XYZ file of C-alpha atoms in Angstrom:
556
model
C 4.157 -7.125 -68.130
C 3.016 -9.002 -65.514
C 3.768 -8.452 -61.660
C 3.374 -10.185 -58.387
C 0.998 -7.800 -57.616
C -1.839 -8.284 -60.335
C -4.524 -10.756 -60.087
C -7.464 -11.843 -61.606
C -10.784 -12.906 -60.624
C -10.703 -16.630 -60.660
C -7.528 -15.782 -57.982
C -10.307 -13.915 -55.693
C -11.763 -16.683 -52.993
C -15.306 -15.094 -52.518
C -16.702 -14.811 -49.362
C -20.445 -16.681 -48.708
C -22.303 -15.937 -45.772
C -24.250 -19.328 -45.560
C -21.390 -21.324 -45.702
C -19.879 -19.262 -42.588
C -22.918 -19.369 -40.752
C -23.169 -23.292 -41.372
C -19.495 -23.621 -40.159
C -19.978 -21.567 -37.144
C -22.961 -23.530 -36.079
C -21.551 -26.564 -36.244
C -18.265 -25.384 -34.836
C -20.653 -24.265 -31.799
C -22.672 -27.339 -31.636
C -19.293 -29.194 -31.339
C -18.273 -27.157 -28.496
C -21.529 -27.325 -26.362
C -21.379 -30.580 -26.749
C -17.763 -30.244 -25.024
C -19.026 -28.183 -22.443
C -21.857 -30.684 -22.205
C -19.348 -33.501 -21.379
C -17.463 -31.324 -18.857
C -20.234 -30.648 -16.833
C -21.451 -34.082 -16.782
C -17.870 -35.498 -15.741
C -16.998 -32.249 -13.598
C -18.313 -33.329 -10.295
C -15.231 -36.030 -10.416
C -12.777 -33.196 -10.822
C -14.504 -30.591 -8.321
C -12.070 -30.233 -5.161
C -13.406 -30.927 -1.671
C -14.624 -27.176 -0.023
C -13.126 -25.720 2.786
C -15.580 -26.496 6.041
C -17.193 -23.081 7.373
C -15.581 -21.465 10.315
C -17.475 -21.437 13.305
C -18.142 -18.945 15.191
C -15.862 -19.442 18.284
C -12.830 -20.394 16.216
C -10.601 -17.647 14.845
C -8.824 -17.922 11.347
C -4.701 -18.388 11.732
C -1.712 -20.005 10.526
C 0.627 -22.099 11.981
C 4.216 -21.229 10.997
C 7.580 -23.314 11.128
C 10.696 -21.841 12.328
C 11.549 -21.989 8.240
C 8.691 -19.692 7.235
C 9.037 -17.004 10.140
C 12.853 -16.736 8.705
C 11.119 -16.371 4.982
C 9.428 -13.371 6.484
C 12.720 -11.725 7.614
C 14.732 -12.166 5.177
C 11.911 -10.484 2.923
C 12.183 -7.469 5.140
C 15.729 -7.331 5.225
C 16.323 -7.782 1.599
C 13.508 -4.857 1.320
C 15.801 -2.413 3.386
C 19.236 -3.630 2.033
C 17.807 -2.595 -1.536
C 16.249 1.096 -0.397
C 19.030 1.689 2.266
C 21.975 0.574 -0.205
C 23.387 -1.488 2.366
C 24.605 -4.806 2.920
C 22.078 -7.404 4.853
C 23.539 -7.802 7.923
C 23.335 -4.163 8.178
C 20.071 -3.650 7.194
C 19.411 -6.750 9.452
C 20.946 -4.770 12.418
C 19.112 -1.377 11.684
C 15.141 -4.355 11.340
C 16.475 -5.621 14.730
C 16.605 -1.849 16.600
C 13.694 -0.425 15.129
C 11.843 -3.778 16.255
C 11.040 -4.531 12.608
C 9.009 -1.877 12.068
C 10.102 -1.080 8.355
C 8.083 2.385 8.320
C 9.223 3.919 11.148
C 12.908 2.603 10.082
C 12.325 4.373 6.947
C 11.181 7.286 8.226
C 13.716 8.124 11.037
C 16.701 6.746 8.429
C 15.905 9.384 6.055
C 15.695 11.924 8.461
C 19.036 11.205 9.912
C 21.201 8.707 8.490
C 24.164 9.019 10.216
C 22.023 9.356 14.175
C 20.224 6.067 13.531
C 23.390 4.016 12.149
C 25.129 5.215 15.944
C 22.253 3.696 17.896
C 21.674 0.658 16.033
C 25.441 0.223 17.139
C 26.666 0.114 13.097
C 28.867 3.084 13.182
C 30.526 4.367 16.029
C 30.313 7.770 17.164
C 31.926 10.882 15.612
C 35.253 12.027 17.117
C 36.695 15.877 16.485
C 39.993 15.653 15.162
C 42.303 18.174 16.859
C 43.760 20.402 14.676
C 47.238 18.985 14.799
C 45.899 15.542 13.575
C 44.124 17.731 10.577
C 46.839 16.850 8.412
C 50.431 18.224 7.443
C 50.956 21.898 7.765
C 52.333 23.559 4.652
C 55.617 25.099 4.660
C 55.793 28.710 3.352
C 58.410 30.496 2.084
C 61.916 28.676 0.733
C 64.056 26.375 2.570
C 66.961 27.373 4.422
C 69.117 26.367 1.664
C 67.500 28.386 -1.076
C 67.411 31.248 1.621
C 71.466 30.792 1.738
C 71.291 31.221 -1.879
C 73.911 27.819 -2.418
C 73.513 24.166 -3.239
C 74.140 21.664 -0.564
C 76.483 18.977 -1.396
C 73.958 16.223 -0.610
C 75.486 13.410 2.004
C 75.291 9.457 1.924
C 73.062 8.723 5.191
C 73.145 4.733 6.080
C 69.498 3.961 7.123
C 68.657 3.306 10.946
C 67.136 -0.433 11.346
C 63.806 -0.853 11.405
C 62.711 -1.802 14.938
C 61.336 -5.126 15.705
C 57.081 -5.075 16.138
C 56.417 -6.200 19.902
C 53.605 -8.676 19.830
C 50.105 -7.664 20.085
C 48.680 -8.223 23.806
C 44.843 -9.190 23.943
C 43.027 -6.736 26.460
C 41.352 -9.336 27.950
C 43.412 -12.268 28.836
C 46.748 -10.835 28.177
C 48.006 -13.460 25.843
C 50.870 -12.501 23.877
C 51.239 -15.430 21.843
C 47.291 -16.016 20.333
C 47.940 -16.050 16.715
C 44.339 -14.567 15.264
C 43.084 -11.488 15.973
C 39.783 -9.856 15.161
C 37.856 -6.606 15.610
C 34.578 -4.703 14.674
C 33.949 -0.896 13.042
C 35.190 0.470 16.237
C 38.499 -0.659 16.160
C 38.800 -2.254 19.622
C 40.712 -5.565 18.492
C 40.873 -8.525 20.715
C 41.560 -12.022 20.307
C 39.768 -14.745 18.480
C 39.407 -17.015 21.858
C 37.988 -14.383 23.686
C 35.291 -13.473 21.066
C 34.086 -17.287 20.522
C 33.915 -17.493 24.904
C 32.182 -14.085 25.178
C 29.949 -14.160 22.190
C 29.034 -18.085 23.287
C 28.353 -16.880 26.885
C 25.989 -14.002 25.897
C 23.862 -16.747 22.888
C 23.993 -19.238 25.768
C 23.657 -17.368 29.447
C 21.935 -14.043 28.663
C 20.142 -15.275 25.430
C 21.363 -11.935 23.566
C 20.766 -11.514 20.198
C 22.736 -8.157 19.543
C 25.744 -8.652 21.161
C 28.010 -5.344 21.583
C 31.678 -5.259 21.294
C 33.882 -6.497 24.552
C 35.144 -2.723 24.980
C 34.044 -1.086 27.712
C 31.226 1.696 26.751
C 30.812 0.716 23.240
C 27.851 0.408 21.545
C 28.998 -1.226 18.036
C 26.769 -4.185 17.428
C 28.357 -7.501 16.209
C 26.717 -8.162 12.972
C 25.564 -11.605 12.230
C 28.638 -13.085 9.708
C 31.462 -11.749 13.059
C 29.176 -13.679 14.817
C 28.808 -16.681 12.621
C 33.044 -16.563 12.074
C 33.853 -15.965 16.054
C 31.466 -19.448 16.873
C 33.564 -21.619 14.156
C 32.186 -25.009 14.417
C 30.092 -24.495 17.380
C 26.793 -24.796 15.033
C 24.440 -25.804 18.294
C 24.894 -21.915 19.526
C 24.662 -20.387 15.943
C 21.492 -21.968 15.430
C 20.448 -20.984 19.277
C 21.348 -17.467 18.051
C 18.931 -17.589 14.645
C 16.389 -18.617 16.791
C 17.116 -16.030 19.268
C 16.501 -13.528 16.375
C 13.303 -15.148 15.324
C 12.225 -14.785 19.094
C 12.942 -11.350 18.385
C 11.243 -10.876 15.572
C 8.043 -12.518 16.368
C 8.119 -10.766 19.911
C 7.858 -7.237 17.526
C 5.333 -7.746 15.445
C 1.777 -8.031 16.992
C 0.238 -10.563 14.662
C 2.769 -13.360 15.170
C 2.780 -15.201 18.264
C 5.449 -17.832 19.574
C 3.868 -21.011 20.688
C 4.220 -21.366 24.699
C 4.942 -25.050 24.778
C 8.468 -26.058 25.680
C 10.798 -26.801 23.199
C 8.814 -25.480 20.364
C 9.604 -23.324 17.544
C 6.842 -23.333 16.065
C 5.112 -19.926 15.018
C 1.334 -18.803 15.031
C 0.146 -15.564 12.842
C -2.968 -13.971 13.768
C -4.130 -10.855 12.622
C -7.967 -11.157 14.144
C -7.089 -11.036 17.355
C -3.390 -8.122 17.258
C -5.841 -5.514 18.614
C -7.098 -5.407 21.854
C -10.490 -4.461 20.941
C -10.606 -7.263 18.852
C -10.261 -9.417 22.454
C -13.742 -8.291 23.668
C -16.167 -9.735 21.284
C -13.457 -13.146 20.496
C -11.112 -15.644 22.112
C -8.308 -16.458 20.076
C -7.784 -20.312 20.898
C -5.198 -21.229 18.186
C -2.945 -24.484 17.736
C 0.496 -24.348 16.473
C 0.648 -27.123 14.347
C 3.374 -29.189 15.653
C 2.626 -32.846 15.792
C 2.147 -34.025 18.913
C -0.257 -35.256 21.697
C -2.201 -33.869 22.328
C -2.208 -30.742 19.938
C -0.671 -27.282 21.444
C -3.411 -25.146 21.898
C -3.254 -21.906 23.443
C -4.721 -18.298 23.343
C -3.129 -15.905 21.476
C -4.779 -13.143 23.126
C -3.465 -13.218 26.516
C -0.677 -15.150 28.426
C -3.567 -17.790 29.794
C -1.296 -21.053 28.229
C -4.472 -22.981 27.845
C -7.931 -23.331 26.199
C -10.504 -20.479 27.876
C -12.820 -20.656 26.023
C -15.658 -20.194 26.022
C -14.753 -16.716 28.609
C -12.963 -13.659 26.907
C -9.062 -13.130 28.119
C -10.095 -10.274 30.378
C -12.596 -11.518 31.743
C -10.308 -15.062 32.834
C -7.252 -12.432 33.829
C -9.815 -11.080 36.331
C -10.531 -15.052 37.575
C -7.382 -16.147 38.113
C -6.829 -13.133 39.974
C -9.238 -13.653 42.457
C -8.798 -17.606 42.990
C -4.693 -16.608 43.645
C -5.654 -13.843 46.386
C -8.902 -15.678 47.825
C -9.372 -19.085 47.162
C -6.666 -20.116 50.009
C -8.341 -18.450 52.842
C -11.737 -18.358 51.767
C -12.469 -21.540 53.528
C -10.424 -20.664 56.470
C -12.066 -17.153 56.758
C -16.330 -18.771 56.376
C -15.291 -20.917 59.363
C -13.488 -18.650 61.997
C -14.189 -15.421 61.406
C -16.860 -12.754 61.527
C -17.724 -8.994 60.039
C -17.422 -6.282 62.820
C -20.907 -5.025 62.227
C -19.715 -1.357 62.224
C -16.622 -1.295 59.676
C -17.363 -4.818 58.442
C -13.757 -5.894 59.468
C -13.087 -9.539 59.444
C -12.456 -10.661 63.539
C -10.988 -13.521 64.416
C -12.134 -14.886 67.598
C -9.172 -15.813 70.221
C -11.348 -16.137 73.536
C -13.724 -17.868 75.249
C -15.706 -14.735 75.993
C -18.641 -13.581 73.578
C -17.429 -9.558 74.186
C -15.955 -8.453 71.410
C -14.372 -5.401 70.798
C -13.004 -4.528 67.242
C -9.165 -2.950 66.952
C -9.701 -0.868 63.763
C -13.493 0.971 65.259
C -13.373 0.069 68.645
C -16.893 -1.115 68.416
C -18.156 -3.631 70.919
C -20.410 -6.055 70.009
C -21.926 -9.612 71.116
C -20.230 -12.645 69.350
C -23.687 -14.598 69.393
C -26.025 -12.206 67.981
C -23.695 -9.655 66.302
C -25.765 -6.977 68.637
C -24.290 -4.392 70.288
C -22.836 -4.762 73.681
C -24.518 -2.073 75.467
C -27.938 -3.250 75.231
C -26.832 -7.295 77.000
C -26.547 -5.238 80.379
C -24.928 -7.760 82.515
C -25.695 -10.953 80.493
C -21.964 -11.197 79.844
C -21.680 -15.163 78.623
C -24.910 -15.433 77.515
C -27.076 -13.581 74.984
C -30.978 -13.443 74.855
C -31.485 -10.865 73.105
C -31.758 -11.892 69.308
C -34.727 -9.666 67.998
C -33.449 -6.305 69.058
C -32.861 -4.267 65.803
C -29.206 -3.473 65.885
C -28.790 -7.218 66.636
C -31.033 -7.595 63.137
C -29.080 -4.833 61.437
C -25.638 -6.221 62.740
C -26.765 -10.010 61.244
C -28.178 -8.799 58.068
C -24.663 -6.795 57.159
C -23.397 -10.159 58.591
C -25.574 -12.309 56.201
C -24.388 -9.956 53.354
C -20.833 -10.067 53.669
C -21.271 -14.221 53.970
C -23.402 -14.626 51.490
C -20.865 -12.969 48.820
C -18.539 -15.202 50.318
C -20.759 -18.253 50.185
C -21.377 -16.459 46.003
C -17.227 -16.938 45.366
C -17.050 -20.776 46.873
C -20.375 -21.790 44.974
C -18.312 -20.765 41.457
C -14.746 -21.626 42.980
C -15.611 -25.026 44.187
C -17.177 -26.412 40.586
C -14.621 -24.379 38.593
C -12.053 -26.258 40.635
C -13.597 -29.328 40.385
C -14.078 -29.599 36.506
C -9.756 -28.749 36.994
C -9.093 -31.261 38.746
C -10.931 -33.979 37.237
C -9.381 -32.865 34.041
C -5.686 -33.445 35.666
C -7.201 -37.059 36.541
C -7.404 -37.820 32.567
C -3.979 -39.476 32.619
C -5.693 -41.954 35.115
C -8.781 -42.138 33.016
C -6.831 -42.986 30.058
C -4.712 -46.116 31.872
C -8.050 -47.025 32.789
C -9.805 -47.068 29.458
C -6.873 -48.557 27.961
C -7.137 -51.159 30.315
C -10.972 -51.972 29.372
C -9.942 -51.682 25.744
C -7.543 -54.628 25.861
C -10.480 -56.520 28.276
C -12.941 -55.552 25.419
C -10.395 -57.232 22.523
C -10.646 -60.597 24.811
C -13.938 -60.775 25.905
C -16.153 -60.054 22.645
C -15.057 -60.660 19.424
C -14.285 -56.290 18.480
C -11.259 -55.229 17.256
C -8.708 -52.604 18.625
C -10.144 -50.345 15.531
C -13.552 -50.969 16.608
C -12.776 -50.232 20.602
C -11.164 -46.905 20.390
C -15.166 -45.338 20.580
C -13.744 -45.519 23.969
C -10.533 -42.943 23.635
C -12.599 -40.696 21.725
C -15.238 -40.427 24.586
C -12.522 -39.801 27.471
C -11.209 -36.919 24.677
C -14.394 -35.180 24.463
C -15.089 -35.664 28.446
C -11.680 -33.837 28.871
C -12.450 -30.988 26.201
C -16.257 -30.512 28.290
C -14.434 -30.544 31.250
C -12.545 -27.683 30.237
C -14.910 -25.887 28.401
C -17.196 -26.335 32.118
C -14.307 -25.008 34.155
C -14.285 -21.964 32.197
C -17.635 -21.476 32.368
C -17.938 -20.842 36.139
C -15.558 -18.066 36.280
C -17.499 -15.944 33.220
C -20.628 -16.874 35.395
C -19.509 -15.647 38.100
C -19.132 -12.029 36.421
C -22.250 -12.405 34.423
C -24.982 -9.535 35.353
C -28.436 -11.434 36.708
C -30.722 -11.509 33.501
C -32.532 -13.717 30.819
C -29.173 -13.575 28.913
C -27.786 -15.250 32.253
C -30.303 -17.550 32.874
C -29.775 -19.245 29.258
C -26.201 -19.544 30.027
C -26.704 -21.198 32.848
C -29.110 -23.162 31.358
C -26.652 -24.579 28.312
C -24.204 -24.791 30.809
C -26.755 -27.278 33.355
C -27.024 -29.590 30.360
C -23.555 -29.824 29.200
C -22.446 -31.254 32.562
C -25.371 -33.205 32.920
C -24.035 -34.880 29.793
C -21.015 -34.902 30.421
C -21.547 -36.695 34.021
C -23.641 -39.542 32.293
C -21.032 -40.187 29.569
C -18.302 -40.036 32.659
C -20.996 -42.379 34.476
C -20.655 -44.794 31.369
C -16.850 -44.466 30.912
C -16.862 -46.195 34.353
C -19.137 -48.714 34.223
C -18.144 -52.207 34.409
C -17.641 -54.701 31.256
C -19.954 -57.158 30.582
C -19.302 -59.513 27.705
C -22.971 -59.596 27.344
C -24.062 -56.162 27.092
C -20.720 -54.936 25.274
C -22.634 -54.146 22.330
C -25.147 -51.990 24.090
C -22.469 -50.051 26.208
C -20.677 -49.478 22.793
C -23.656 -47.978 21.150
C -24.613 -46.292 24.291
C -21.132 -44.550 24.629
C -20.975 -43.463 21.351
C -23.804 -42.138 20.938
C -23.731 -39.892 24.149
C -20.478 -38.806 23.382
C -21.678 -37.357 19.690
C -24.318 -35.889 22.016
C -21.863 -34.425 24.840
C -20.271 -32.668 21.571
C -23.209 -31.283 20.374
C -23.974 -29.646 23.730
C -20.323 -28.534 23.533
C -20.822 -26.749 20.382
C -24.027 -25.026 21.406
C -22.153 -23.967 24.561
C -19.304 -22.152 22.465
C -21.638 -21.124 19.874
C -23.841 -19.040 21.948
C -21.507 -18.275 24.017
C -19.391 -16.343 20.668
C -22.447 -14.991 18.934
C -23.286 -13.061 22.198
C -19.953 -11.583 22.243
C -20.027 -10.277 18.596
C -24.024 -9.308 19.470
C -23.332 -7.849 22.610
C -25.488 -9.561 25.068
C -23.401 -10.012 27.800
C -23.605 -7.342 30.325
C -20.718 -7.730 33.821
C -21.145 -7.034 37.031
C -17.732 -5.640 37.499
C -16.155 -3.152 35.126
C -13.934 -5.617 32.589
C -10.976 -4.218 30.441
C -12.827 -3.393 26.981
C -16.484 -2.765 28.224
C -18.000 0.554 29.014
């Protein structure tokens, strides 16, 4: 009897080892050949790489309004599922721990009931009196059992029930609004005067936890009250979202909100959160709105501008200075002079050359800075100008100027390298101007004349970069490492001057050619300079070869 499982040996396929190996090395000669082709063909299908980040820039990413809400609504949906709670809850409890989901965590778990009363979700526990505890039990029998009889029990006609007097809003004492709303604490008030006081607090006070109309209490309006009390108004709901985004972007360290008015765009950062991090870069990011010219700013510090190539402290300390000296500094080199005992500024208000100074009382020769007691009676003239307390009083003198003259010498160019960068709007009218000129008299095209635009954009970006690099000289320690500086910095502006030089140089239908290849070619060397400027300028940060003269925020 046969079965399905016997077999016999012409069934058995037999297994040969040549034939396997034969099959396996064509089946690998196929696919080398395959691999062959790919690599032939794969340079068409390679993707473009990423250029290498220089030194000076810093890696970030520009955010839309859309993508900083992604963010929260990832952290509130991670708190609504651990807490158990709803999301505008858990959106409330984000909001007063300034989104910091750890320390939420931690101090919710410690004390549920504490945190949900400050956040303003839950209002705060009341004692019931014992009365109000509930229905006291009766003990004993009733009166009737007591008697030991049955009362005849007595047809009562119920008493009407009494009309309900209309509801009064606190606030404007309307009887007759129909809607009525409230929050967890119970205080109810009308719908009108939650749209007009949650409107006034979006709009007015920019508030984005608004607390309940009732006098002392804390319960926090959570965002669907808010959202039904507005109605139609969707202008103010979407001011309040991005009130909340401010919010939330204001808490968290690597985000940043870009300066520029009416921008919501959002800039993450993490390189530069710390403030060590500030000492060795300078965060210059750019939002990524479109627009012209691109919003840059530093992320660092509230500077709302490009300072680079000088670290934020280090341009805090600048600004400083120019706001408390740069107004009298002129004024004070011209009409005024160091009392040569307490070095007290005196202003002059006489005709005669005796001085005496209020704070010391020290008397002293205007002229020759000498003191008074050795002119004898020489009182409108002085002739004695190599006595040494004369030299002494000149040479504290000289001193005190010659920081002042120090200040001006960096002032004056950092101001200067300002201001012609304010004049760029005229520059541009004016190189628009010799564009059109260019079209008529030589046969280029618009495409071909913008050379010009691009060389008024890179004088502007040098000019910046320049201004900048006054006030870090300025509080650079005398050295090699300062003398380099300076000497990158000479031929940037020397650059930049010719190419200015150029940019202004009359049209000539002959030479238009020349001044073309000319301008471009000293602008693609004005950005090269510019480069090596920032370059150096970043690597000694991060190698620590700059050394201050002052004591900056960071250094030791």
């Amino acid at each position: 009897m046969s079965s399905d499982y016997d077999y016999s040996d012409e069934d058995v396929d037999y297994y040969d080892e040549d034939e396997d190996m034969l099959s396996a090395q064509e089946n690998g000669s196929d696919s080398s050949d395959d691999e062959m082709d790919m690599d032939t063909f794969g340079e068409d299908f390679k993707l473009p790489q990423r250029a290498a980040r220089k030194s000076y820039e810093v890696e970030h990413e520009p955010l839309p309004q859309s993508a900083v809400e992604k963010l929260m609504a990832t952290d509130v949906e991670h708190i609504s599922g651990i807490f158990g709670v709803d999301p505008s809850t858990a959106s409330l409890l984000l909001r007063y721990m300034n989104w910091n989901k750890e320390r939420l965590i931690e101090k919710y778990m410690d004390n549920v009931f504490a945190v949900s009363v400050a956040a303003g979700i839950s209002p705060p526990s009341k004692s019931l009196p014992s009365s109000a505890a509930g229905p006291e039990r009766s003990q004993g029998v009733s009166s009737s059992a007591r008697s030991g009889g049955l009362r005849r029990p007595t047809r009562q006609t119920p008493a009407p029930a009494p009309k309900p007097e209309p509801f009064m809003c606190p606030i404007c004492y309307d009887d007759s609004q129909p809607a009525f709303t409230t929050l967890s604490c119970d205080h109810t008030f009308c719908i009108g005067c939650w749209n007009a006081y949650i409107t006034s607090k979006i709009r007015e006070e920019g508030e984005q936890a608004i607390r309940c109309m009732a006098e002392g209490c804390g319960i926090i309006a959570t965002d669907p009250f808010v959202h039904s009390a507005l109605g139609d108004d969707n202008a103010t709901w979407e001011r309040f979202n991005e009130l909340i985004v401010r919010h939330f972007v204001g808490s968290n360290p690597n985000l940043k909100y870009c300066p520029y008015p009416s921008c919501t765009y959002t800039v993450s950062c993490p390189a530069a959160a710390s403030k060590s991090a500030l000492t060795t870069i300078v965060p210059t990011v750019a939002c990524g709105a479109i627009a012209t010219p691109p919003h840059r700013f530093c992320f660092g510090c509230t500077i709302e501008s490009d300072h680079r190539p000088v670290i934020c402290g280090v341009a805090r300390m600048w600004l400083k200075k120019c706001r408390d000296d740069s107004e009298t500094a002129n004024w004070i080199k011209s009409n005024t002079k160091e009392c040569g005992k307490c070095q007290s500024t005196i202003e002059k208000n006489g005709g005669c050359n005796h001085m005496t100074c209020k704070k010391c009382k020290h008397e002293f020769c205007w002229v020759c800075m000498g003191p008074w007691s050795e002119h004898g009676t020489a009182w409108y003239s002085c002739n004695r100008y190599d006595e040494k307390a004369g030299v002494d009083a000149r040479d504290a003198q000289s001193k005190s100027r010659a920081s002042l003259e120090r200040y001006l010498h960096y002032y004056n160019r950092w101001a200067n390298h300002e201001q012609s960068a304010k004049l760029s709007v005229e520059l541009y009218n004016k190189t628009e101007k010799k564009m059109e000129e260019m079209q008529i008299t030589s046969d280029l095209t618009w495409i071909e004349v913008q050379f010009m635009k691009r060389a008024v954009d890179e004088v502007e970006k040098c000019r910046m970069t320049l201004k900048w690099t006054y006030a870090m000289a300025y509080y650079l320690e005398k050295g090699n490492q300062k003398e380099l500086f300076e000497d990158n910095q000479r031929d940037l502006e020397q650059a930049v001057e010719d190419l200015s030089e150029l940019l202004e140089s009359p049209l000539d239908a002959e030479n238009m050619l020349t001044l073309r290849q000319k301008v471009t070619d000293k602008a693609v060397y004005v950005a090269k300079r510019n480069e090596i400027m920032l370059e150096d300028t970043a690597k000694g940060f991060l190698e620590g070869r700059w050394t201050w003269n002052v004591s900056v925020e960071g250094f030791d």
